[in-house]
Coordinates of C-alpha atoms in Angstrom, one line a residue:
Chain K
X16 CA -80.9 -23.3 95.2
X17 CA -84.3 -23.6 96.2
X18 CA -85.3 -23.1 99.6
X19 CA -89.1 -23.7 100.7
X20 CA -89.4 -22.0 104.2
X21 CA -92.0 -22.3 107.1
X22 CA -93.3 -19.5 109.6
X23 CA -94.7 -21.2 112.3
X24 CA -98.2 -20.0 113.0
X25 CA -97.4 -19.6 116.5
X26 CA -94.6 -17.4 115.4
X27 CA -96.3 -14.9 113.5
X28 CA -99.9 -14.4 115.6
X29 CA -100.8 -14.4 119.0
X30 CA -101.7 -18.1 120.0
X31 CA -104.0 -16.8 123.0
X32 CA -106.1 -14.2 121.3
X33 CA -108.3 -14.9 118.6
X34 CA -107.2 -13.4 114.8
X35 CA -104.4 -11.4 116.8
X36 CA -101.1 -10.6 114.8
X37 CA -97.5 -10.8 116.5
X38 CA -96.4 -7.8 114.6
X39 CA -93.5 -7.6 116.3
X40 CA -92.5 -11.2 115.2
X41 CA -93.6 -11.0 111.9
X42 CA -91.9 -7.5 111.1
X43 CA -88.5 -9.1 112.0
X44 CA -89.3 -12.6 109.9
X45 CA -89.8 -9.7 107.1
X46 CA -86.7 -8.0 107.6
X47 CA -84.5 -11.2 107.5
X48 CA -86.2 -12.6 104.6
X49 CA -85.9 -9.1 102.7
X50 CA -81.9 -8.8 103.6
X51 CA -81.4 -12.4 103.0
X52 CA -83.1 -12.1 98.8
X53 CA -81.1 -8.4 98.7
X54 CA -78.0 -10.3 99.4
X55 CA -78.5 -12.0 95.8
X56 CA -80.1 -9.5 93.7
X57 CA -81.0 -10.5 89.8
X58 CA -78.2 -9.7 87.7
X59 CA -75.6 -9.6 90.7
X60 CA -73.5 -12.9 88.8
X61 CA -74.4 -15.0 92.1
X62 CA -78.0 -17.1 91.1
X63 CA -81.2 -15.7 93.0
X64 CA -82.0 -17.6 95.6
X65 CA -85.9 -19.6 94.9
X66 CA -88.2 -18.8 98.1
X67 CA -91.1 -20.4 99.0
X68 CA -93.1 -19.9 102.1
X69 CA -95.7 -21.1 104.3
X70 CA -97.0 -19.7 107.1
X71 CA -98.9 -21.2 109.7
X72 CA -102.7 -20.4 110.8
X73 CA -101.8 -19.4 114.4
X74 CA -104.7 -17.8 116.2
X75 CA -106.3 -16.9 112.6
X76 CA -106.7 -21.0 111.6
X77 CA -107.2 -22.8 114.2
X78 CA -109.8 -21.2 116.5
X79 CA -111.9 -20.9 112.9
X80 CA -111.5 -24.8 112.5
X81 CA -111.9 -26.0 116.0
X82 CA -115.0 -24.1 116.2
X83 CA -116.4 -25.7 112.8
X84 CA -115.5 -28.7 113.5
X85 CA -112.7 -29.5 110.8
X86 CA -109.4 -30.9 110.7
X87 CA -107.1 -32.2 108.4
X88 CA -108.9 -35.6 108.8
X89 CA -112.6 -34.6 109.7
X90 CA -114.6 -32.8 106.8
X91 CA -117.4 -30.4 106.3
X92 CA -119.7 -29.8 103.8
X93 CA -121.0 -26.3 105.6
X94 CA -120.1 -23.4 103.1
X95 CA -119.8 -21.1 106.4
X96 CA -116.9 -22.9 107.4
X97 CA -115.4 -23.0 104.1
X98 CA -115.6 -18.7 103.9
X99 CA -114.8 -18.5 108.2
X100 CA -111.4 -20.8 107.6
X101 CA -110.3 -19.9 104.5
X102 CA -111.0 -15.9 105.1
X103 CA -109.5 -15.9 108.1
X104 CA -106.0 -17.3 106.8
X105 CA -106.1 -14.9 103.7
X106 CA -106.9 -12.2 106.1
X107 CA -103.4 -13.5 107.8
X108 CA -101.7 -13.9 104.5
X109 CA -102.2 -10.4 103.4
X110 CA -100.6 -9.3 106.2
X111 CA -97.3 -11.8 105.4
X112 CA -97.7 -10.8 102.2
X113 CA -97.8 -6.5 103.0
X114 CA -95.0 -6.8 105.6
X115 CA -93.0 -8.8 103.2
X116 CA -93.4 -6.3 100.1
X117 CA -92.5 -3.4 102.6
X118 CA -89.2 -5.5 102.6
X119 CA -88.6 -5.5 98.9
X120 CA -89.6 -8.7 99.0
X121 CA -91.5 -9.9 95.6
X122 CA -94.1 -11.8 97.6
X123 CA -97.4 -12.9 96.1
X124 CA -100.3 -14.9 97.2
X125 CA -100.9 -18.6 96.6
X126 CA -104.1 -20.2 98.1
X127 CA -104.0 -23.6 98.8
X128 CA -108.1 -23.6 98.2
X129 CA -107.4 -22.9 94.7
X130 CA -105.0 -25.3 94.1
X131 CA -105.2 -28.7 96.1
X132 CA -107.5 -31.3 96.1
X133 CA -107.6 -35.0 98.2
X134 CA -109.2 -38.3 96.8
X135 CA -111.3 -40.3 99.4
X136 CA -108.6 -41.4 101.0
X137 CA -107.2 -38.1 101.6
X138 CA -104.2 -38.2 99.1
X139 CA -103.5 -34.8 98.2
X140 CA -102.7 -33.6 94.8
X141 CA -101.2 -30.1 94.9
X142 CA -99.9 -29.3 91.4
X143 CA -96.5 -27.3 91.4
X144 CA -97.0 -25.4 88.2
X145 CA -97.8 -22.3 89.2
X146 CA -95.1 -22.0 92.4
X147 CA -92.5 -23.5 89.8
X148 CA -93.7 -20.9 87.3
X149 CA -93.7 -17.7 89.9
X150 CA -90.3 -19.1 91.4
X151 CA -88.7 -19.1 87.7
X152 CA -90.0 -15.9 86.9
X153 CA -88.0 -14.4 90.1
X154 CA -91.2 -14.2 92.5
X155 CA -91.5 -15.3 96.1
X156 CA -94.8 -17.8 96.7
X157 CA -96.6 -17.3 100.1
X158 CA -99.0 -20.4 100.4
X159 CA -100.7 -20.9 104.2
X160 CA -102.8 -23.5 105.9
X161 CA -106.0 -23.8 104.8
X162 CA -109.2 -25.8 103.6
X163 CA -108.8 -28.1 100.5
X164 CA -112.0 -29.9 98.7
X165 CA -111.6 -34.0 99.3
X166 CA -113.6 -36.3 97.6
X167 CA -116.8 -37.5 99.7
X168 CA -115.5 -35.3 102.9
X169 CA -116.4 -31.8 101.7
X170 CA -113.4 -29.5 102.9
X171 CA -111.0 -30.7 105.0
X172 CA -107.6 -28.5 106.4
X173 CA -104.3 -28.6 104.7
X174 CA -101.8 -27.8 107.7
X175 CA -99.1 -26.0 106.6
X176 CA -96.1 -28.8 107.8
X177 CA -97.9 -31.0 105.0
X178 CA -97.5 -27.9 102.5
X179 CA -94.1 -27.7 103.3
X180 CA -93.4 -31.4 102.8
X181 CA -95.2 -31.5 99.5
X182 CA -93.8 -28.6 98.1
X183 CA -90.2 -29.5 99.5
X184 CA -91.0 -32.8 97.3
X185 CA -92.3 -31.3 94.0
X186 CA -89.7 -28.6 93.7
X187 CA -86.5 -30.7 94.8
X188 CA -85.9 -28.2 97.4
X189 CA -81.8 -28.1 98.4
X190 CA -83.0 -26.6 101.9
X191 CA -85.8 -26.7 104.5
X192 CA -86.7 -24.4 107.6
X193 CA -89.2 -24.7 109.6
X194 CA -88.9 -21.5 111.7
X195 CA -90.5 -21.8 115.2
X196 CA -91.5 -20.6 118.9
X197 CA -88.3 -22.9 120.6
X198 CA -84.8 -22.8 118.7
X199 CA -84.6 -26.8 117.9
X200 CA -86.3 -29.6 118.9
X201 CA -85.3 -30.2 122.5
X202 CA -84.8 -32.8 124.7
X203 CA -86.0 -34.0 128.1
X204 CA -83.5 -31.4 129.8
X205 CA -84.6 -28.4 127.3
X206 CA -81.2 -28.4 125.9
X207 CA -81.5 -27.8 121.7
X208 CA -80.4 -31.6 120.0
X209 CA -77.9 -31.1 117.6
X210 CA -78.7 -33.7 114.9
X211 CA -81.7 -35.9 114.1
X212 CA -81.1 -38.6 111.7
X213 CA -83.5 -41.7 112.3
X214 CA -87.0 -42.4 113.3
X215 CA -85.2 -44.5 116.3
X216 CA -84.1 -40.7 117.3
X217 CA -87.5 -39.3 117.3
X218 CA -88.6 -41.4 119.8
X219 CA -85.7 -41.8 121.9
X220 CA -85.5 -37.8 121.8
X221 CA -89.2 -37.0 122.3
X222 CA -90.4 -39.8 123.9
X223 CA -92.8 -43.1 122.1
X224 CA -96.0 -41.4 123.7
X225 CA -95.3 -38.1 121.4
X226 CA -94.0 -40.2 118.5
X227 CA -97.7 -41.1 118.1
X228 CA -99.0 -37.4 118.1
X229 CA -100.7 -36.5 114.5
X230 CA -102.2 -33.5 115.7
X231 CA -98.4 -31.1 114.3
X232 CA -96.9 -31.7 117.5
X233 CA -92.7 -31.8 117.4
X234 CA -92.4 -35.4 116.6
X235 CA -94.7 -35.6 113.9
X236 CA -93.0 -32.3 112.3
X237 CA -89.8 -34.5 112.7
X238 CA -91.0 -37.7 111.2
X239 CA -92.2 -36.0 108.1
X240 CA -88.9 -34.0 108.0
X241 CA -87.1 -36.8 107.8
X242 CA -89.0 -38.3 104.8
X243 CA -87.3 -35.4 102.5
X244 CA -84.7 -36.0 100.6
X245 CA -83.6 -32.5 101.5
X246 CA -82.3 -31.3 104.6
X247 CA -84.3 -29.8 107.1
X248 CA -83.4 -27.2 110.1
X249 CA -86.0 -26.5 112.9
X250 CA -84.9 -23.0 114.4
X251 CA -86.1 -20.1 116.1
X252 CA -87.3 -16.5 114.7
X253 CA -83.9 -15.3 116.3
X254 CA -81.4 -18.0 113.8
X255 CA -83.7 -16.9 111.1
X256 CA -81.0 -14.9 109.4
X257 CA -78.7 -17.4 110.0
X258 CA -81.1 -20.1 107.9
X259 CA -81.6 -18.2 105.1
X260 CA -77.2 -17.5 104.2
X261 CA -77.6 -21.1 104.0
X262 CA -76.4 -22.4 107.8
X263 CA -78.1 -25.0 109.6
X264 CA -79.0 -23.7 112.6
X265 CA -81.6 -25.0 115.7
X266 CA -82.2 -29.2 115.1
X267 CA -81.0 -30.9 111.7
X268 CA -83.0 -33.4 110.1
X269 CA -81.6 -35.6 107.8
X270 CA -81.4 -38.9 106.9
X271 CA -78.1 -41.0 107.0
Chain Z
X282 CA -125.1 -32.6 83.9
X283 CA -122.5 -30.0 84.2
X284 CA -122.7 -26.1 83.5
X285 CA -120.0 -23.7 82.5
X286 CA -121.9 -19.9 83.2
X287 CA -120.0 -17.0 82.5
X288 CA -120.9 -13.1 84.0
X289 CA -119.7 -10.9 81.3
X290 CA -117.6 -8.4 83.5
X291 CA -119.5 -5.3 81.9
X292 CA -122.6 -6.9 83.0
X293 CA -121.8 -7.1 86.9
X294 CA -119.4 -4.2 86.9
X295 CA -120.3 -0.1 85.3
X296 CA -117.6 -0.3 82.7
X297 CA -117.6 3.6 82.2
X298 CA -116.5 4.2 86.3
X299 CA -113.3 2.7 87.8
X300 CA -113.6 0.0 90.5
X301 CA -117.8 0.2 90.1
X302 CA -120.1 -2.6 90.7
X303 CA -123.2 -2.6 88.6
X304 CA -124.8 -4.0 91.9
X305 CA -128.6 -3.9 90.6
X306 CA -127.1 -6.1 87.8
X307 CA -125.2 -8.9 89.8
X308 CA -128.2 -9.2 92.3
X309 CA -130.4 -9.9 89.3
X310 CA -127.8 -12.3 88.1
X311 CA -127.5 -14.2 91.8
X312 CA -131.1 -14.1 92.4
X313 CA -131.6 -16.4 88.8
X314 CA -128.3 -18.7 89.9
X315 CA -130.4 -19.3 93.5
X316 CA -133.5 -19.7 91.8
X317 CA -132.1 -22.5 89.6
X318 CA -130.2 -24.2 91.9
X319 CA -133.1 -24.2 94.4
X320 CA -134.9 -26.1 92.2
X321 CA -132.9 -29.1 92.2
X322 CA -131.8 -29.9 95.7
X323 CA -129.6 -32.7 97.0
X324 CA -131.6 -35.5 97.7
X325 CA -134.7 -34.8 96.0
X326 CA -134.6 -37.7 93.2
X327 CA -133.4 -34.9 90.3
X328 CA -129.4 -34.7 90.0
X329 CA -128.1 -31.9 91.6
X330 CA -126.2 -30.1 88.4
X331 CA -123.1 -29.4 88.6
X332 CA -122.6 -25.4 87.8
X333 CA -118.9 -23.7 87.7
X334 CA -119.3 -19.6 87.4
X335 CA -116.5 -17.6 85.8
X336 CA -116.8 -14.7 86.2
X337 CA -114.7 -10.7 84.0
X338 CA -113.3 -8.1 85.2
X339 CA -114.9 -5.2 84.1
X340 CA -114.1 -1.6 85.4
X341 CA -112.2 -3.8 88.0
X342 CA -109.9 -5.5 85.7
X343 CA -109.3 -3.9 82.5
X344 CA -108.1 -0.3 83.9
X345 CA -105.5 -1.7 86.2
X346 CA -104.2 -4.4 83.1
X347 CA -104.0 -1.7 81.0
X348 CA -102.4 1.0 83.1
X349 CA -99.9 -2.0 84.4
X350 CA -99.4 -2.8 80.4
X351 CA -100.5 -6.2 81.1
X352 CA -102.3 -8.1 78.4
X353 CA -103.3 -11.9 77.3
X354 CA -99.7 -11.8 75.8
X355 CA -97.4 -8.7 77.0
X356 CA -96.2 -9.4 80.6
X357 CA -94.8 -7.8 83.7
X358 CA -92.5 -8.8 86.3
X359 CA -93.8 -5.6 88.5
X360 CA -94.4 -7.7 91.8
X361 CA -96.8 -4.1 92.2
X362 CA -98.9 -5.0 88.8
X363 CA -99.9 -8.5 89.8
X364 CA -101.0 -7.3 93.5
X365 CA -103.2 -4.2 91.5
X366 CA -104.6 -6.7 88.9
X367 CA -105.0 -9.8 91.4
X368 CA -106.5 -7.8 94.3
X369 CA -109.0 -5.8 92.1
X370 CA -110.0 -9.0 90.7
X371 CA -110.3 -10.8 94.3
X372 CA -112.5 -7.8 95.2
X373 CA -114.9 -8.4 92.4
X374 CA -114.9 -11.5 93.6
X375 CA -115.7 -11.3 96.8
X376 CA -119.2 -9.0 96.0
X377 CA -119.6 -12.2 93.4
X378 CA -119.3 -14.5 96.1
X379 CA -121.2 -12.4 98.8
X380 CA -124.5 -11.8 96.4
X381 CA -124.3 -15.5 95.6
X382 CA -124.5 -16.7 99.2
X383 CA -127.2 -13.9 100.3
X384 CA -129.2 -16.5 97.4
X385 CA -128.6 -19.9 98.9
X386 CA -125.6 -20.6 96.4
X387 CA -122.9 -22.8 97.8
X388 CA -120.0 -20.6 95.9
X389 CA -116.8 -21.0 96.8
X390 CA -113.7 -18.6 95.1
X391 CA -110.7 -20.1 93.0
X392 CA -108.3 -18.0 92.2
X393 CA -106.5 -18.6 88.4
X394 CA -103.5 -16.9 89.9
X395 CA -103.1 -19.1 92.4
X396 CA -104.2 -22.6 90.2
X397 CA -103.0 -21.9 86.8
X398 CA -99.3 -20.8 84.9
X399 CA -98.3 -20.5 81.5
X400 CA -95.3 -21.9 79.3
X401 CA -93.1 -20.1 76.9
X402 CA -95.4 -20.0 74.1
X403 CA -98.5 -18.9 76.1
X404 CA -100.0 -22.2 76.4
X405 CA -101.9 -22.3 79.6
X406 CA -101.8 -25.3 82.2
X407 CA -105.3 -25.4 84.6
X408 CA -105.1 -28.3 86.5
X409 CA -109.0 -29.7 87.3
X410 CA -108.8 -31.3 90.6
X411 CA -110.0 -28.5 92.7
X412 CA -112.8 -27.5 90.6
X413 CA -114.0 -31.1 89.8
X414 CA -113.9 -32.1 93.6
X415 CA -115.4 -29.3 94.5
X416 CA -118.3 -29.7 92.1
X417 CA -118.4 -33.4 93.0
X418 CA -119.1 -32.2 96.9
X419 CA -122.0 -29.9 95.9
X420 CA -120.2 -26.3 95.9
X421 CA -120.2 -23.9 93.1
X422 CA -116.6 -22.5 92.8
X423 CA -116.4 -19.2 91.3
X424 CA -113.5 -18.3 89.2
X425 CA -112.5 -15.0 87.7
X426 CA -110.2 -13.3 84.7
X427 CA -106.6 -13.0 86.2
X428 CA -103.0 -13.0 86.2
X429 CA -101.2 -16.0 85.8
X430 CA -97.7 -16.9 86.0
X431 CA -95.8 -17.4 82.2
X432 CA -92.1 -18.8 81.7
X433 CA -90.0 -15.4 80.5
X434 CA -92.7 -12.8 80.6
X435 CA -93.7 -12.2 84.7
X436 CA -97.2 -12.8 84.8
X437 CA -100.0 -12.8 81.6
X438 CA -103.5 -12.1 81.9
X439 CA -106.1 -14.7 81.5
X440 CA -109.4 -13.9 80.6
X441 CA -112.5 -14.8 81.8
X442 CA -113.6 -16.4 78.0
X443 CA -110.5 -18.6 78.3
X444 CA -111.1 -20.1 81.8
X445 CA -114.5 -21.0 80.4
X446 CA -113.4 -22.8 77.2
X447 CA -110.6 -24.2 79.3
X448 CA -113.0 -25.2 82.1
X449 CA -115.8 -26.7 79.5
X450 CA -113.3 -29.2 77.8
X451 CA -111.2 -30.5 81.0
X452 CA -114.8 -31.0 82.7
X453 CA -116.4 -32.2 79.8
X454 CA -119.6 -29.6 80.1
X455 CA -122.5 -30.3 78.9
X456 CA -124.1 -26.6 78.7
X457 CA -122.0 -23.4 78.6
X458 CA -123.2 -19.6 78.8
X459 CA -122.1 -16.7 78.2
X460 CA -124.1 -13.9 79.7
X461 CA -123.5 -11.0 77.7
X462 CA -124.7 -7.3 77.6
X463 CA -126.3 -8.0 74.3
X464 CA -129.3 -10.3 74.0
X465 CA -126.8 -12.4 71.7
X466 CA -124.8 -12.2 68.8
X467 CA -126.2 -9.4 66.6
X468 CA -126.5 -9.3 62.9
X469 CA -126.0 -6.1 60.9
X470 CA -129.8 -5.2 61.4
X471 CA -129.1 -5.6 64.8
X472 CA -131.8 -9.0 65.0
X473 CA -130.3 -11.9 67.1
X474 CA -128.7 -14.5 64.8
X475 CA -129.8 -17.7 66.3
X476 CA -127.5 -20.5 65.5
X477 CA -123.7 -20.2 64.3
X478 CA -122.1 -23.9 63.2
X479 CA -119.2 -22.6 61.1
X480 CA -116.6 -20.7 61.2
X481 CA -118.3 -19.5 57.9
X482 CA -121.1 -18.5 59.7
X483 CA -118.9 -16.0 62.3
X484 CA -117.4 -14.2 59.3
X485 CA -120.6 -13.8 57.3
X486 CA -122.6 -12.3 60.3
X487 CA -119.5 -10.3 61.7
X488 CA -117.5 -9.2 58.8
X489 CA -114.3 -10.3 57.9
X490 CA -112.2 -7.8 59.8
X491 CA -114.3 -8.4 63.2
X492 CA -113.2 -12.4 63.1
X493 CA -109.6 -10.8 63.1
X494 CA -110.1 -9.6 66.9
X495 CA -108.1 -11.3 69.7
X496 CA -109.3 -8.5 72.4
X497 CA -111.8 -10.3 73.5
X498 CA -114.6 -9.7 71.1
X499 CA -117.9 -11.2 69.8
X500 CA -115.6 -12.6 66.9
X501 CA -113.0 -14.1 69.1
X502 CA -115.7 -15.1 71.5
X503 CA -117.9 -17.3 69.0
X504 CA -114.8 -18.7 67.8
X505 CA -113.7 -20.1 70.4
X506 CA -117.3 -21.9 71.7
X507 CA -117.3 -23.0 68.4
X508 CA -114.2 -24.7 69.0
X509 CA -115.8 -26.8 72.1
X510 CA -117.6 -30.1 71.9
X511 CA -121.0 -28.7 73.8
X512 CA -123.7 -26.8 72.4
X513 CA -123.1 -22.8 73.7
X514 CA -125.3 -19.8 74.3
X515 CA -124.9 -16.0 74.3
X516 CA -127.8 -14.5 75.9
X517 CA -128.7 -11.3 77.5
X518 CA -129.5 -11.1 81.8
X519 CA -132.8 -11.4 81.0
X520 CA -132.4 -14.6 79.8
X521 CA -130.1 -16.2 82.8
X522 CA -132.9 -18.0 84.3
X523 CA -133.8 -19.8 81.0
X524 CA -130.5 -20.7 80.1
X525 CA -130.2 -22.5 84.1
X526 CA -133.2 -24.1 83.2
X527 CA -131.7 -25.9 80.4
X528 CA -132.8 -23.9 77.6
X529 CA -130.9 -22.2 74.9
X530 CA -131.7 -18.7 74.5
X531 CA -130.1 -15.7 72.7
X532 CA -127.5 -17.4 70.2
X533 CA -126.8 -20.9 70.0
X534 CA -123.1 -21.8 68.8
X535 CA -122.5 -25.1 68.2
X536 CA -120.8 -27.2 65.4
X537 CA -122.7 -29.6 63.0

């Protein structure tokens, strides 16, 4: 059972100040993470649950990239905004990574930096090795947004929605959550929608103009969802718990 | 034209005091790098070379392997030795990085830990992608001795001498350093031997029970340049700059 998990970066930091933590937030993620991976210890007869997660750049990402002027299409060869992104979401990451460990949680870093790459045309290549390796060998990966090199663009950012696709892809993942600051994907009267199960949905559900959104916005988190062969669950922090003892809680995505 | 450099880690580090950076040392060393980079720059009719830097461990990485028990082939599953080993080396690192950018250098870190993983027997897997693309969009990524995640034993060290054998043959160098305490490899009179070709050769000027060592020493070293297709050099700091410049100083190791 491997389950590749996403903490929203909105969920974790303070969107409206710069480099600001929600420790609040991330101290319970931590918690339900670390009761969820007790539940199944090693040697308990039941198999240990594989974790993977991603976090989200929040305040720490995206202020640093904005202001250099990168994105996951638009690259820089300026080694300044190389050290400002990518510093900034280890900076995040080792907080993640310490409030996970102080949950018993076997957490250890993963930089996308180190590991990615895209050709000219922005295909990535993100080798699974080393998460397969650390997931085997009874660790939990914590990979983040970040910069990746790309062929005649410099650096460019790897959001962490496309981590979570990628990786949800290479390690066959059996479940996907992408845990969040609303508890589903909602529709035009707020209400949570159940079940998502066809691009026709996505519009119909968000609306054609927001279908066309690249930029993360809810329809494009759907749309790539909904490309796994795995099932996916958008949620918020509070049906975390829930997520992890293998529920689908919030919005399922799934195809037919 | 692509360079492999290594920075011995008891060159950049004080071997003899925990956690000490021989700072005199590593500016010496990033000062040369600057020098020799400067004189090539983008655009002016000369090709830019292509330079990867690998840097040890030093007082930063052997004392927390060894108090861990961690070696090239005895491993841990002690979530608390890979965050010791990997965040002393990350520190390292980071004064790498930091004296290389005070020069002009474009360096950018990658992390083994997070980029390479081991199989059953040991054999390593270092997927080239990031580094290549990287090098390919002018930066100089800076990689260090590690852990690394091995099938059945936890996590492994890697050296620093294996990332560079590892990183000359996948990139095809044409020009690899090791820069060394010693002015090169040293014969019983203590005179600089300057060319080894054969295995022969690393027995006859070592001794027969030196060529034994797998810890990492001058045997084990020469032996394993000898194994590459490029022409090596072990050299002292004193001779960085002429080794940038495309010299080969100290001793040459290369096979007939």
């Amino acid at each position: 059972m491997t389950t590749v998990l996403k903490l929203g970066g909105s969920v974790i930091t303070d969107k409206d100040r710069e480099e600001t933590l929600d420790g609040a937030a991330l101290e319970t993620a931590a918690t339900a993470i670390g009761s969820a991976l007790e539940g199944s210890p090693r040697g308990s007869g039941r198999a240990a649950p594989e974790l993977v997660i991603v976090h989200g750049g929040g305040s720490f990402g995206h202020v640093n990239a904005s202001e250099h002027g990168v994105s996951t299409t638009s690259g820089s060869h300026d080694v300044g905004a190389v050290h400002a992104i990518h510093g900034a979401m280890k900076t995040l990451n080792r907080f993640v990574l310490d409030r996970l460990l102080e949950q018993g949680v076997r957490a250890v870093p993963v930089h996308p930096f180190s590991l990615g790459a895209r050709d000219t045309d922005g295909t990535l290549t993100l080798p699974s090795e080393p998460v397969e390796t650390l997931l085997a060998e009874g660790f939990v990966p914590v990979l983040h947004g970040d910069v990746v090199a790309q062929r005649d663009a410099g650096v460019t950012i790897i959001s962490g929605d496309e981590l979570v696709t990628e990786l949800a892809t290479d390690l066959d993942a059996d479940h996907v959550g992408l845990c969040s600051t609303v508890p589903g994907v909602l529709d035009d009267d707020g209400a949570v929608v159940d079940r998502i199960d066809s691009y026709e949905d996505v519009a119909a559900v968000l609306g054609a103009s927001e279908s066309t959104d690249v930029t993360g916005g809810m329809a494009a988190k759907v749309e790539a969802l909904l490309a796994l062969e795995a099932e996916a669950s958008i949620f918020g922090l509070e049906a975390l718990s829930a997520f992890l003892e293998g529920e689908s809680p919030g919005t399922t995505i799934a195809r037919e």
